[in-house]
Coordinates of C-alpha atoms and ligand atoms in Angstrom, one line a residue:
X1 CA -81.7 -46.5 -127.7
X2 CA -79.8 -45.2 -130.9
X3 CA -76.3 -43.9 -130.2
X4 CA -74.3 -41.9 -132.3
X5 CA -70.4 -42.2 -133.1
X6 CA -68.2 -40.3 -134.8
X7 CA -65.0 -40.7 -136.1
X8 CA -62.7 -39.8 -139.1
X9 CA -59.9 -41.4 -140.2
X10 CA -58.1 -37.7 -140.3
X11 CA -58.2 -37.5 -136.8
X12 CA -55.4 -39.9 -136.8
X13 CA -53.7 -37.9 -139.2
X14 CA -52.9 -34.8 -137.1
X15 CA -49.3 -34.6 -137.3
X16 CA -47.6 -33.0 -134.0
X17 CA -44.1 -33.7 -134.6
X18 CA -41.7 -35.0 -132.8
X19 CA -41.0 -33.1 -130.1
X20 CA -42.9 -33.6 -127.0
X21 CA -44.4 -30.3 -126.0
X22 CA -41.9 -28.0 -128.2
X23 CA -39.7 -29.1 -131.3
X24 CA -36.7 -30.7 -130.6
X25 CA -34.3 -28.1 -129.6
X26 CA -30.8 -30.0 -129.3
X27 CA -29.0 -26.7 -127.8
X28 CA -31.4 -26.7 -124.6
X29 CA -31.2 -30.3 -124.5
X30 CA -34.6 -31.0 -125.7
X31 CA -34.6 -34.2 -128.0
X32 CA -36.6 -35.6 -130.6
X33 CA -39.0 -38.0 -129.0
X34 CA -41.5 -39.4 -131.6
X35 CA -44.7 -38.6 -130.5
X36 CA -45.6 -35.5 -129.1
X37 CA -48.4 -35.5 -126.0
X38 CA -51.1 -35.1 -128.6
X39 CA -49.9 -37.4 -130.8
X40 CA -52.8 -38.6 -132.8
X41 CA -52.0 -42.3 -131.8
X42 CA -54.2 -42.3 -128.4
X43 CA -57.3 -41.4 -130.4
X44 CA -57.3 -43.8 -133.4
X45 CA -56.2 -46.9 -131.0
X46 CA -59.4 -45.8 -129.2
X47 CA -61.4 -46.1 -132.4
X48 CA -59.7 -49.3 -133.2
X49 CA -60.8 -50.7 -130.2
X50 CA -64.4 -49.4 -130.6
X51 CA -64.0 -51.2 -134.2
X52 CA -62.3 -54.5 -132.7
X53 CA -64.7 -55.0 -129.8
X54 CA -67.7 -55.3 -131.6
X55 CA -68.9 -52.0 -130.0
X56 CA -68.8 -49.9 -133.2
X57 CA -71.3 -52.6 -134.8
X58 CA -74.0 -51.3 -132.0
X59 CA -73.5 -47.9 -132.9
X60 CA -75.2 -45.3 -135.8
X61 CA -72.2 -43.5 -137.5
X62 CA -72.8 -40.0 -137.6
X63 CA -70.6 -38.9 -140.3
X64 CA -68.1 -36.0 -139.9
X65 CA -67.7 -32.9 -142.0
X66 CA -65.6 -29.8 -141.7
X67 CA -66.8 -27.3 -140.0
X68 CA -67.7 -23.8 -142.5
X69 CA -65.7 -20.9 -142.3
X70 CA -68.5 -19.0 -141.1
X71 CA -69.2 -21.5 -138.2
X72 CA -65.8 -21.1 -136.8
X73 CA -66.3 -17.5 -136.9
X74 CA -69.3 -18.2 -134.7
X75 CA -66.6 -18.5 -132.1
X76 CA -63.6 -17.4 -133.5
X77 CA -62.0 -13.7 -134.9
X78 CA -60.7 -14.1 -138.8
X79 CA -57.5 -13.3 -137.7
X80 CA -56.9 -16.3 -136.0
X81 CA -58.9 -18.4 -138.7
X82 CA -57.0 -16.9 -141.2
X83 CA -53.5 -17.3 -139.4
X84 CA -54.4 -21.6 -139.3
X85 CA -55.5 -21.4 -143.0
X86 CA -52.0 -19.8 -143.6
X87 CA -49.9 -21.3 -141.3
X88 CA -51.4 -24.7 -142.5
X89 CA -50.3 -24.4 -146.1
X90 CA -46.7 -24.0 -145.4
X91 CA -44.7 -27.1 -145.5
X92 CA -43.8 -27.9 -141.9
X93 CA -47.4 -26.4 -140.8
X94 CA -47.7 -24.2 -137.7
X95 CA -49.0 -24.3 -134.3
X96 CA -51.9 -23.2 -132.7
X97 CA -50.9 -20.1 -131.0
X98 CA -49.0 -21.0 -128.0
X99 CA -45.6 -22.7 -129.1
X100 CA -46.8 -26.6 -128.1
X101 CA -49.4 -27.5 -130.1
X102 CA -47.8 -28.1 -133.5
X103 CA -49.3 -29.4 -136.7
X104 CA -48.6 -30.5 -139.9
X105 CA -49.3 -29.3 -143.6
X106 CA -53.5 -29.4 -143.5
X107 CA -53.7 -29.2 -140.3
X108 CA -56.4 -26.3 -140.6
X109 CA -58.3 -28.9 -142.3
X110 CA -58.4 -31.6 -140.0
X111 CA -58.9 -28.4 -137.3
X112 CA -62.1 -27.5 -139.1
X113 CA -63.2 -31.5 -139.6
X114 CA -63.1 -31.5 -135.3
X115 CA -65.2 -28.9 -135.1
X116 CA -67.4 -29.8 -137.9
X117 CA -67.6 -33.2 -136.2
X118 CA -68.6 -31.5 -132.8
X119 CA -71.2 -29.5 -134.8
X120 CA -72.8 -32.8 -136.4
X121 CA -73.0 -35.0 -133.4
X122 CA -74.8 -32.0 -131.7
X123 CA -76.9 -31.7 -135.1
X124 CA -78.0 -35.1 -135.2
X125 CA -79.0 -35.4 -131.6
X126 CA -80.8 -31.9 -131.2
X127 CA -82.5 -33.3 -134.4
X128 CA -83.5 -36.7 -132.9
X129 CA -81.3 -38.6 -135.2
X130 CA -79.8 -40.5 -132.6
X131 CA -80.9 -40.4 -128.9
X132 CA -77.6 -39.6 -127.8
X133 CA -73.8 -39.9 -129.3
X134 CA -69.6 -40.0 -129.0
X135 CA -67.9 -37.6 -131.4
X136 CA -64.3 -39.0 -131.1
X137 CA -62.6 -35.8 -132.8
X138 CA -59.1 -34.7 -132.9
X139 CA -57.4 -31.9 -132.4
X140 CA -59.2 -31.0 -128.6
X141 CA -61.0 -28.2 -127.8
X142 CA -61.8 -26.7 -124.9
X143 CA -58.7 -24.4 -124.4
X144 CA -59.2 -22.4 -127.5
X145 CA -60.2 -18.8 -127.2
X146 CA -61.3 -16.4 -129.9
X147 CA -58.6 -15.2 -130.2
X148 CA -55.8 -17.7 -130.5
X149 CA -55.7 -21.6 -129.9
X150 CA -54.0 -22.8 -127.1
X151 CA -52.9 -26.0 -125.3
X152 CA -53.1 -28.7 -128.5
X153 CA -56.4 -27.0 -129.1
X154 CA -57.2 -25.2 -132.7
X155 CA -60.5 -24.7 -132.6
X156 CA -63.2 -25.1 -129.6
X157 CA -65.3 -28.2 -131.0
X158 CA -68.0 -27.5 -128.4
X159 CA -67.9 -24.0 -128.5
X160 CA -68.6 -24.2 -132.1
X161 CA -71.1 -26.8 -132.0
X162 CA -73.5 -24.9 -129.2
X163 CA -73.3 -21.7 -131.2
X164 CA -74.6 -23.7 -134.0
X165 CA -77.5 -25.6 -132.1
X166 CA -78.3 -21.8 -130.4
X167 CA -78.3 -20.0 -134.0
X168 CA -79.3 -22.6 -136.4
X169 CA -81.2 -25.4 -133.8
X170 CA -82.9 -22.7 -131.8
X171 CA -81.7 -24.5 -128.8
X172 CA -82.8 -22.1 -126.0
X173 CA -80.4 -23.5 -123.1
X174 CA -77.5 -25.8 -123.4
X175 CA -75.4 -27.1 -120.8
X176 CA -71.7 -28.0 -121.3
X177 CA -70.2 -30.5 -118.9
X178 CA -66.2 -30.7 -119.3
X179 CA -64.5 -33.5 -117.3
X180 CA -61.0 -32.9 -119.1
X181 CA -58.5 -33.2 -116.4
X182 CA -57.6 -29.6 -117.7
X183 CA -59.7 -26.3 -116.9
X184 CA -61.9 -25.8 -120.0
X185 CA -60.8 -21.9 -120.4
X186 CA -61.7 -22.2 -123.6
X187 CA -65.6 -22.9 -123.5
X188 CA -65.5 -20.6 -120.2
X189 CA -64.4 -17.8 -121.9
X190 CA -66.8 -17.9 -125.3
X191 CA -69.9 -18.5 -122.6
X192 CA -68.9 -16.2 -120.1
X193 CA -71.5 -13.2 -121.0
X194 CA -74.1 -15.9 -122.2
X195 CA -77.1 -17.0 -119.7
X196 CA -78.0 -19.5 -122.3
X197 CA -75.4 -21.5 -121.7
X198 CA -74.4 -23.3 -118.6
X199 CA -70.0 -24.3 -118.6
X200 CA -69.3 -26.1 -115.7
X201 CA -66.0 -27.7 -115.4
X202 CA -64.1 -30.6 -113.1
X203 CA -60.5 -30.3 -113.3
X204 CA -57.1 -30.8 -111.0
X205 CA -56.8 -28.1 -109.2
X206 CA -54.1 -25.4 -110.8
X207 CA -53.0 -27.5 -113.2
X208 CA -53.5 -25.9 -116.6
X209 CA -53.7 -23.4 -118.1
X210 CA -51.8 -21.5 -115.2
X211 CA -53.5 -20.3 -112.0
X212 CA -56.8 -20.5 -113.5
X213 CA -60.4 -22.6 -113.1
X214 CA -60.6 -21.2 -109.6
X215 CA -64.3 -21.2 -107.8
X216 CA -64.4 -17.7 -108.2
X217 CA -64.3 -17.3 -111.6
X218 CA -68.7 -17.3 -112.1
X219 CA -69.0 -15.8 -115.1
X220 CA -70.0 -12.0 -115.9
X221 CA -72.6 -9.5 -116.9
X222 CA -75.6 -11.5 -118.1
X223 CA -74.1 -14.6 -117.7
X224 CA -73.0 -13.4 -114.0
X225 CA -73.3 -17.4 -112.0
X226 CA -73.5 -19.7 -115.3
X227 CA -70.0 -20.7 -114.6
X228 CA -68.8 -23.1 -112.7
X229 CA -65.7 -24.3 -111.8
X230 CA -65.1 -27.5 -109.6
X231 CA -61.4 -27.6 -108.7
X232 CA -60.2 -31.4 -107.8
X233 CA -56.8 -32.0 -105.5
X234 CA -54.2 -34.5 -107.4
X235 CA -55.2 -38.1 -106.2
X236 CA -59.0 -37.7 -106.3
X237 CA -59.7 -40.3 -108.0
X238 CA -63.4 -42.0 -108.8
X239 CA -64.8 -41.4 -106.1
X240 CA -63.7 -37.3 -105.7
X241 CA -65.3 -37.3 -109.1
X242 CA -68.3 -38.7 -108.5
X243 CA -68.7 -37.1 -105.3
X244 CA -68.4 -33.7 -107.4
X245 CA -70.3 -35.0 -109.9
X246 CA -73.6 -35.3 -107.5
X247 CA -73.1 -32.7 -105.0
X248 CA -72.2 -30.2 -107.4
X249 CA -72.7 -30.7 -111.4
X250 CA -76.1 -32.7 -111.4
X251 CA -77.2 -30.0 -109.1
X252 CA -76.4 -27.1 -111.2
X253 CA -78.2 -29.3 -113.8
X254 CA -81.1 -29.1 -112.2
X255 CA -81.0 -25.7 -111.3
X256 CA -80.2 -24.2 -115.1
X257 CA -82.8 -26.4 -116.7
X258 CA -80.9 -27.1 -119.9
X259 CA -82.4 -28.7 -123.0
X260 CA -79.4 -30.0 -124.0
X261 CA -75.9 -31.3 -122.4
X262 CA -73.2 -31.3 -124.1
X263 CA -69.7 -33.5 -122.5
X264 CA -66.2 -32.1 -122.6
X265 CA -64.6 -35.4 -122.3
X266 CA -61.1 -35.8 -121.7
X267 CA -59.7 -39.2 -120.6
X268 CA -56.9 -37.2 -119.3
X269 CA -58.0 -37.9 -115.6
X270 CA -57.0 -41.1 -116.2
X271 CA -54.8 -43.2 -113.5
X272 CA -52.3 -43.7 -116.4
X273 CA -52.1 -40.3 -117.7
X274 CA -48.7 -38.6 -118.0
X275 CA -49.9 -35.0 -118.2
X276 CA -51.8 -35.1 -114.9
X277 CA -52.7 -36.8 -111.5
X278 CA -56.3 -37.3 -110.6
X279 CA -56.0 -41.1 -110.9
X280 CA -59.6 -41.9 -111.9
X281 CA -60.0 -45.7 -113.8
X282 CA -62.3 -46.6 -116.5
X283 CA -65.1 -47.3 -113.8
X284 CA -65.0 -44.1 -112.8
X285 CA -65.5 -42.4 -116.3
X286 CA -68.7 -45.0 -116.9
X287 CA -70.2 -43.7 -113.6
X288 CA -69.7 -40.4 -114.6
X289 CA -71.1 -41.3 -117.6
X290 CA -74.4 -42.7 -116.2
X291 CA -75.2 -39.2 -114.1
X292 CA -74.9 -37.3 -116.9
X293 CA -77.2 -39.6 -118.3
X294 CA -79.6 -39.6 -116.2
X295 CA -79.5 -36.0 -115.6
X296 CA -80.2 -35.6 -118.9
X297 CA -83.0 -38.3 -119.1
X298 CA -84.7 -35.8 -116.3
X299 CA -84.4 -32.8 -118.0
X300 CA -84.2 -32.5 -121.7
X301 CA -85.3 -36.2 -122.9
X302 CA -81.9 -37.4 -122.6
X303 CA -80.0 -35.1 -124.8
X304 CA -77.1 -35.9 -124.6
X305 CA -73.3 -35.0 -126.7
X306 CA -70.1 -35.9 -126.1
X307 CA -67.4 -34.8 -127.3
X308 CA -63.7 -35.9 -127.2
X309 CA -61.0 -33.8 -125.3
X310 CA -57.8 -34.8 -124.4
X311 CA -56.2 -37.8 -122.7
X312 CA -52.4 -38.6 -123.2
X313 CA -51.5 -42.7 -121.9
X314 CA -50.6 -45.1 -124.5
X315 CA -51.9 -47.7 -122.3
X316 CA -55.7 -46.5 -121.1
X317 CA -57.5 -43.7 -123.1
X318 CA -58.7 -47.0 -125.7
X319 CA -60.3 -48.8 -122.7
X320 CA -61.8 -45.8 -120.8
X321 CA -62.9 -44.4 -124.8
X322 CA -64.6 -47.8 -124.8
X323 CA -66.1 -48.5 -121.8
X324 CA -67.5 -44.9 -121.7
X325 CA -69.3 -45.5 -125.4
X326 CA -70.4 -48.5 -124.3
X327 CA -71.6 -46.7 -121.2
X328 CA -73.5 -43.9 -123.6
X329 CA -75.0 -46.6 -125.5
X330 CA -76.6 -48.8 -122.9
X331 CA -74.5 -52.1 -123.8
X332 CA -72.2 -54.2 -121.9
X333 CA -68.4 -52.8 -121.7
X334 CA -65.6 -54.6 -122.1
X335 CA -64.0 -55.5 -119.0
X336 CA -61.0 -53.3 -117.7
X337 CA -57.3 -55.2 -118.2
X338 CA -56.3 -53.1 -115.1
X339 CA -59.5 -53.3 -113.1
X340 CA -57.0 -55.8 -110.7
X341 CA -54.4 -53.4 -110.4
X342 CA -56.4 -50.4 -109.3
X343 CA -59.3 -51.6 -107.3
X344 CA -58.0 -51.0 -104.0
X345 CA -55.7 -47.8 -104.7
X346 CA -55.8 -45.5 -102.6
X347 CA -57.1 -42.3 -103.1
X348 CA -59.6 -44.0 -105.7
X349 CA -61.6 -44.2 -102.4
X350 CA -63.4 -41.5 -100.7
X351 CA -61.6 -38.8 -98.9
X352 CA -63.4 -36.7 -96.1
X353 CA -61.7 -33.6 -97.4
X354 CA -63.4 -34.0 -100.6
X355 CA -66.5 -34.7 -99.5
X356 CA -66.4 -31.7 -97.4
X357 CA -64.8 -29.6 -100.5
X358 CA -67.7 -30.4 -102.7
X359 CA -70.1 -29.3 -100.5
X360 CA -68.9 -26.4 -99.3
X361 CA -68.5 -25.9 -103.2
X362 CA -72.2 -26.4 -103.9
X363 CA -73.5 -24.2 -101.4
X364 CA -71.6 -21.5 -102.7
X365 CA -71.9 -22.5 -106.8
X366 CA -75.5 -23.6 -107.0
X367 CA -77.8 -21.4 -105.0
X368 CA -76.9 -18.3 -107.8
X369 CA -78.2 -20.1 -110.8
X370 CA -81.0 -18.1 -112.4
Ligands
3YP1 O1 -55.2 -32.0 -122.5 C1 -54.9 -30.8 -122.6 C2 -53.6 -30.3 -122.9 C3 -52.9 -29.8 -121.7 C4 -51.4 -29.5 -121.9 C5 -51.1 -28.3 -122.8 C6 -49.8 -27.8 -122.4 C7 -49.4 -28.5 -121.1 C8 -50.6 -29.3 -120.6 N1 -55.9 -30.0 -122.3 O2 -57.1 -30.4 -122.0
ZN2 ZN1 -56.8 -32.1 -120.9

């Protein structure tokens, strides 16, 4: 099996400042703190350790390029385009849209290299360049609507990249999976009038952005029931991901038919992570992993894209980043430094409530699908 990967070294170079959400902002008491959430750090550590492991050396790199003007406005209205182009010259940079997701002087151009590395992991599999492939981009995605960027994301990577294999692929009916700990509003909202594209997304439950990713929210007009949300309680862990993952998500695979999946996929589920609680290790993100696989080796010849989101600890996005690729590509991980400390965590095991949760979820989320 070939794999793709994808990486640039100006995904590293994303620069967030130093506040942590917000700039500094002595008067409220908000200090400078180095590295914002979405400091750039988490993701080139995860591609050093890809390098360092020997796991980059069984991978085909798939190389990046910026996304076109035109692509983004696939997705995207000029105005906000043409706010990052601006914003991006000015010395100090911007920010996205929503006051926490800062960047630097070229930061539309690193923006545009994301989604352009989306697009060309997408390209190369749809084309049968590799049999499957990780597009470790930064900035994330998945939050950014039309009209604004949101939520450290600039542009939506995926979003961008399935308009591209729709228009210019002729990819009839694409499936995007989104395991970000964070509801993928984002992707929902560009899909929700499109049948030809399935958004399902796992996420804590309320979490972010405010009040939304709730079950009801199925999409609308054509694309009334290709949405689907899949709300998780804090503490989940592997095994209320997994248990989502078959009684819901492979499911509504099955049911939409897709001829391509595409992966949202955040590490921010993460035990470690500091911007959320669902408490799932590095096992649990290579199971996941292996369904969507699978799922895709049944329906579209193993099809199969993923694409970075977010995922915020210093200590664990490398090692889930790498055991995940290593998962993708069908080779033996690296073992797990804390696989001792979290095997027998509670909450990593399986709770009734959840199991109940999923399935009352599925009989509700699946049966609709046209
Ligand atoms: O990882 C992310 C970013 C979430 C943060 C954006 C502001 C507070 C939470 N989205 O998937
Ligand atoms: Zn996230």
């Amino acid at each position: 099996m070939t794999t793709g990967y994808l990486w640039h070294p100006l995904y590293g170079w994303n620069d967030t400042g130093s506040g942590s959400l917000t700039p500094a902002d002595p008067a409220v008491g908000l200090q400078p703190v180095g590295h914002h959430f979405a400091h750039p750090d988490n993701k080139r550590r995860m591609h050093e350790l890809v390098e360092v492991s020997g796991l980059l050396d069984q991978l085909h790199r798939v190389p990046a390029r910026p996304a076109k003007r035109a692509e983004i406005l696939r997705v995207h209205t000029e105005e906000h385009h043409d706010r990052i182009v601006a914003e991006s010259a000015l010395p100090k940079g911007g920010d996205a849209g929503d006051g926490v997701s800062p960047f630097g002087k070229g930061g539309y151009e690193i923006a545009a290299l994301a989604a352009g590395g989306a697009l060309a992991m997408v390209d190369a599999v749809v084309r049968g360049e590799v049999d499957n492939g990780f597009a470790l981009v930064n900035p994330c995605g998945h939050h950014a609507v039309p009209e604004t960027g949101m939520g450290f994301c600039v542009f939506n990577n995926v979003a961008v990249a399935v308009r591209h294999a729709q228009e210019v692929l002729g990819v009839e009916r694409i499936a995007v999976v989104d395991w970000d700990v964070h509801h993928g509003n984002g992707t929902q909202a560009v899909f929700w009038e499109d049948p030809r594209v399935l958004t399902v997304s796992m996420h804590q439950d309320r979490l972010y952005p405010p009040r939304g990713g709730t079950v009801g929210e199925r999409g609308g007009g054509a694309g009334l029931y290709t949405n689907l949300n899949v709300p998780r309680p804090p503490g989940t862990g592997d095994a209320g991901y997994v248990d989502a993952m078959d009684a819901v998500i492979v499911p509504a695979l099955r049911a939409f038919q897709p001829d391509l999946v595409v992966v949202a996929c955040g590490f921010d589920p993460s035990y470690f992570d500091p911007l959320a609680h669902t408490m799932v290790s590095a096992a649990g993100f290579a199971t996941l992993t292996e369904r969507v696989m699978e799922a895709a080796a049944e329906l579209c010849d193993g099809r199969l894209a993923m694409v970075q989101e977010g995922g915020y600890s210093i200590h664990y996005v490398a090692i889930c980043g790498a055991i995940t690729i290593a998962t993708l590509a069908g080779v033996e991980p690296i073992a797990d430094p804390y696989l001792a400390l979290l095997a027998d965590v509670y909450g990593i095991h399986a709770l009734e409530e959840h199991q109940l949760a999923s399935r009352k979820a599925a009989e509700v989320l699946v049966a609709d699908i046209p």
